[in-house]
Coordinates of C-alpha atoms in Angstrom, one line a residue:
P13 CA -9.8 14.6 1.6
F14 CA -9.3 15.7 -1.9
E15 CA -12.9 14.8 -3.1
P16 CA -14.7 18.2 -2.2
E17 CA -12.6 20.5 -4.3
I18 CA -13.0 18.1 -7.4
V19 CA -17.0 17.9 -7.1
R20 CA -16.8 21.5 -6.8
R21 CA -14.7 22.1 -9.9
L22 CA -17.2 19.9 -11.5
G23 CA -20.4 21.5 -10.6
G24 CA -21.5 18.8 -8.2
P25 CA -23.1 19.3 -4.9
P26 CA -21.2 20.2 -1.8
L27 CA -19.4 17.3 -0.1
T28 CA -17.8 17.5 3.4
Y29 CA -14.9 15.0 3.9
V30 CA -15.9 12.9 7.2
G31 CA -12.4 11.0 7.8
H32 CA -11.7 7.9 6.5
R33 CA -12.3 4.3 8.6
L34 CA -8.9 3.2 8.7
I35 CA -7.7 6.2 10.8
D36 CA -9.7 4.4 13.2
D37 CA -9.0 0.9 12.8
P38 CA -7.4 -0.3 16.0
G39 CA -5.2 -3.0 13.9
L40 CA -3.5 -0.3 11.6
K41 CA -3.4 2.0 14.9
A42 CA -1.2 -0.4 16.3
A43 CA 1.1 -1.2 13.4
H44 CA 1.4 2.5 13.3
Q45 CA 2.8 2.8 16.5
A46 CA 5.0 0.1 16.1
Q47 CA 6.5 1.8 12.9
M48 CA 6.9 5.1 15.1
A49 CA 8.7 3.3 17.9
R50 CA 11.1 1.2 15.1
R51 CA 11.6 5.0 14.0
N52 CA 13.3 5.9 17.0
D53 CA 15.0 2.4 17.2
K54 CA 17.3 2.4 14.5
A55 CA 20.3 0.4 15.9
S56 CA 17.8 -2.8 16.7
G57 CA 19.9 -4.8 14.7
K58 CA 17.2 -7.1 13.5
P59 CA 17.2 -8.2 9.8
P60 CA 15.1 -6.3 7.6
V61 CA 11.5 -7.6 6.7
C62 CA 9.8 -7.3 3.0
L63 CA 6.0 -7.7 3.0
L64 CA 4.7 -9.2 -0.6
L65 CA 1.1 -8.2 -1.4
P66 CA -0.2 -9.8 -4.6
G67 CA -3.9 -8.7 -4.1
S68 CA -7.0 -9.8 -2.6
R69 CA -8.5 -11.4 -5.8
R70 CA -7.8 -14.7 -7.3
S71 CA -6.8 -13.3 -10.8
E72 CA -4.7 -10.7 -9.2
V73 CA -2.6 -12.9 -7.5
K74 CA -2.4 -15.4 -10.4
R75 CA -1.1 -12.6 -12.8
L76 CA 1.2 -10.8 -10.0
G77 CA 2.5 -13.9 -7.6
P78 CA 5.1 -14.9 -10.1
V79 CA 6.3 -11.2 -10.3
L80 CA 6.6 -10.9 -6.6
G81 CA 8.4 -14.2 -6.1
A82 CA 10.9 -13.3 -9.4
A83 CA 11.3 -9.7 -7.5
A84 CA 11.9 -11.7 -4.2
R85 CA 14.8 -13.8 -5.2
S86 CA 16.4 -11.1 -6.6
L87 CA 16.1 -8.9 -3.7
A88 CA 17.4 -11.7 -1.7
S89 CA 20.4 -12.0 -3.8
L90 CA 20.8 -8.3 -3.1
N91 CA 20.2 -8.6 0.5
P92 CA 20.6 -12.0 2.1
G93 CA 19.4 -11.1 5.3
M94 CA 16.0 -10.2 4.0
S95 CA 13.3 -12.3 4.9
F96 CA 9.8 -12.0 3.5
V97 CA 6.0 -12.2 4.7
L98 CA 2.9 -12.2 2.7
P99 CA -0.3 -11.9 4.6
A100 CA -2.8 -13.6 2.6
G101 CA -6.8 -13.6 2.8
A102 CA -8.6 -17.0 3.4
H103 CA -10.3 -16.9 0.1
V104 CA -6.8 -16.8 -1.5
E105 CA -4.7 -18.8 1.0
R106 CA -4.5 -21.9 -0.8
Q107 CA -3.6 -20.5 -4.1
I108 CA -0.9 -18.3 -2.5
R109 CA 0.4 -21.4 -0.7
D110 CA 0.5 -23.5 -3.8
Q111 CA 2.0 -20.4 -5.9
V112 CA 4.8 -19.8 -2.9
L113 CA 5.9 -23.8 -3.2
G114 CA 7.5 -23.0 -6.3
W115 CA 9.3 -20.2 -5.4
D116 CA 13.3 -20.6 -4.4
V117 CA 13.1 -18.0 -1.4
D118 CA 11.5 -19.0 1.7
C119 CA 8.2 -16.9 2.4
R120 CA 6.3 -16.8 5.5
I121 CA 2.5 -16.4 5.0
V122 CA 0.2 -15.6 7.7
T123 CA -3.3 -15.4 7.9
G124 CA -6.0 -13.4 9.6
E125 CA -6.3 -9.6 10.8
T126 CA -4.3 -9.9 13.9
A127 CA -1.4 -11.3 11.9
K128 CA -1.5 -8.9 9.2
W129 CA -1.6 -6.0 11.0
Q130 CA 1.3 -7.3 13.2
A131 CA 3.6 -8.0 10.0
F132 CA 2.6 -4.4 8.6
G133 CA 4.1 -3.1 12.2
E134 CA 7.0 -5.1 11.9
A135 CA 8.2 -4.7 8.0
D136 CA 10.6 -2.4 6.7
V137 CA 9.5 -2.4 3.4
A138 CA 6.5 -3.6 0.9
I139 CA 5.8 -4.7 -2.5
A140 CA 2.0 -4.1 -3.2
A141 CA -0.3 -4.9 -5.5
S142 CA -2.5 -1.4 -6.5
G143 CA -5.3 -0.8 -4.3
T144 CA -6.6 0.2 -0.9
V145 CA -3.6 -1.7 0.5
L146 CA -1.5 1.4 -0.6
L147 CA -3.3 3.6 1.9
E148 CA -3.0 1.0 4.5
L149 CA 0.5 0.8 4.0
A150 CA 1.3 4.6 4.4
L151 CA -0.8 4.9 7.2
A152 CA 1.1 2.4 9.0
G153 CA 4.1 3.9 8.0
V154 CA 5.7 1.4 5.6
P155 CA 7.8 2.4 2.8
H156 CA 6.5 0.4 -0.1
I157 CA 6.1 0.1 -4.4
S158 CA 2.9 -0.3 -6.1
C159 CA 2.4 -2.8 -9.0
Y160 CA -0.2 -4.1 -11.0
K161 CA -0.4 -6.5 -14.0
L162 CA -3.5 -6.1 -16.2
D163 CA -6.0 -8.5 -17.5
P164 CA -6.4 -8.8 -21.3
I165 CA -9.2 -6.8 -21.7
S166 CA -8.2 -3.9 -19.4
R167 CA -4.8 -3.7 -21.5
L168 CA -6.9 -2.9 -24.4
L169 CA -8.5 -0.1 -22.6
S170 CA -5.5 1.4 -21.0
S171 CA -5.3 3.7 -23.3
L172 CA -8.3 5.4 -22.1
I173 CA -7.1 6.2 -18.6
V174 CA -5.8 9.8 -18.3
T175 CA -5.5 9.9 -14.2
W176 CA -1.7 10.8 -13.3
T177 CA -2.0 8.3 -10.4
A178 CA -3.6 4.9 -9.2
A179 CA -2.2 5.4 -6.0
L180 CA -4.5 7.1 -2.9
P181 CA -1.8 8.2 -1.0
N182 CA -0.1 10.0 -4.2
M183 CA -4.0 11.8 -4.6
I184 CA -3.9 12.7 -1.2
A185 CA -0.4 14.0 -1.4
G186 CA -0.8 15.9 -4.5
H187 CA 2.4 14.6 -5.8
V188 CA 4.3 11.1 -6.4
V189 CA 5.0 9.6 -3.3
I190 CA 4.9 5.5 -4.3
S191 CA 6.2 4.3 -7.3
E192 CA 3.9 2.5 -9.6
Y193 CA 4.8 -0.1 -12.3
Y194 CA 1.8 -1.7 -14.4
D195 CA 1.9 -4.2 -17.2
R196 CA 5.0 -4.2 -19.4
Q197 CA 6.9 -1.8 -16.8
L198 CA 7.2 -4.5 -14.3
R199 CA 10.7 -5.8 -14.2
P200 CA 11.4 -8.1 -11.1
E201 CA 15.0 -6.9 -10.6
R202 CA 13.9 -3.3 -10.8
L203 CA 11.4 -3.9 -7.7
A204 CA 13.9 -5.5 -5.8
R205 CA 16.5 -2.8 -6.3
Q206 CA 13.7 -0.1 -5.2
A207 CA 12.8 -2.1 -2.5
D208 CA 16.4 -2.8 -1.2
Q209 CA 16.6 1.2 -1.1
L210 CA 13.6 1.8 0.7
A211 CA 14.4 -1.0 3.5
A212 CA 17.7 0.7 3.9
D213 CA 18.0 4.2 6.1
T214 CA 18.7 6.0 2.9
L215 CA 17.3 9.7 1.8
H216 CA 14.9 7.7 -0.1
R217 CA 12.9 5.9 2.6
A218 CA 13.5 9.4 4.7
A219 CA 11.2 11.4 2.0
M220 CA 8.8 8.9 1.9
L221 CA 8.2 8.5 5.6
A222 CA 7.8 12.5 5.8
D223 CA 5.3 12.0 3.0
F224 CA 3.3 9.5 5.0
D225 CA 3.2 11.5 8.2
L226 CA 1.8 14.6 5.8
I227 CA -0.8 12.0 4.2
R228 CA -1.8 11.2 7.7
S229 CA -1.9 14.7 9.0
R230 CA -4.5 15.6 5.8
M231 CA -6.7 12.5 6.8
E232 CA -7.4 13.4 10.3
I233 CA -10.0 15.7 11.3
G234 CA -9.7 15.3 15.1
V235 CA -12.9 13.7 15.7
P236 CA -14.6 10.4 14.8
A237 CA -15.9 10.0 10.7
S238 CA -19.6 9.1 12.4
E239 CA -19.5 12.4 14.7
K240 CA -18.5 14.2 11.5
A241 CA -21.1 12.9 9.6
A242 CA -23.6 13.3 12.1
M243 CA -22.5 17.4 12.7
T244 CA -22.6 17.7 9.1
L245 CA -26.3 16.4 8.7
L246 CA -27.2 18.4 11.6
S247 CA -25.8 21.6 10.0
V248 CA -27.8 20.8 6.9
I249 CA -31.0 20.3 8.6
G250 CA -30.6 23.4 10.5
R251 CA -30.5 25.4 7.0

């Protein structure tokens, strides 16, 4: 929804925001409904669940997996009742299983879209690689932290980056909602302490959930994206 104004300022053609596919995704809708039900059931007594999401590319998993493993170990020592779930794509599942074998915390690996969205619906907090998954988590209503470890070439070019955030939820909200830790900023214990705070009934968690509601309201348009796109096209043809 922020793109039409940016393109207008740059002198580009008029744009119309037609919604986002994730808003109408059945699995994400189910995860959001489950999270809303959990908000209203604070006395469930269930142990907290942390999602670990090291990325969808093999190179991302290779670089970030050890960091998430160390963060999980630190989080388990802070909160012994915490359990860990890692949704894995089919193309990185073997790699992830091999990595997790070297961790000294139990982590349940789930595969497939159905299991992924179920995990989103049951999670209290997530530590995730920067990417589209941050928007998925925000729309599902899962408090989370963004992190990323750069490859050598990206590290050399990092000084050229001028944007104030790489997280889509932050861009949509217009302010910092999700904390981002990149490359040399990655400290497993810091990730663990922030995740522990977000998993509990804290003001930090409440503020993030309120921002997620704001993000969802800005992304919803009331009609399916395909219908809005067709209406926009017809209005242009009519002129």
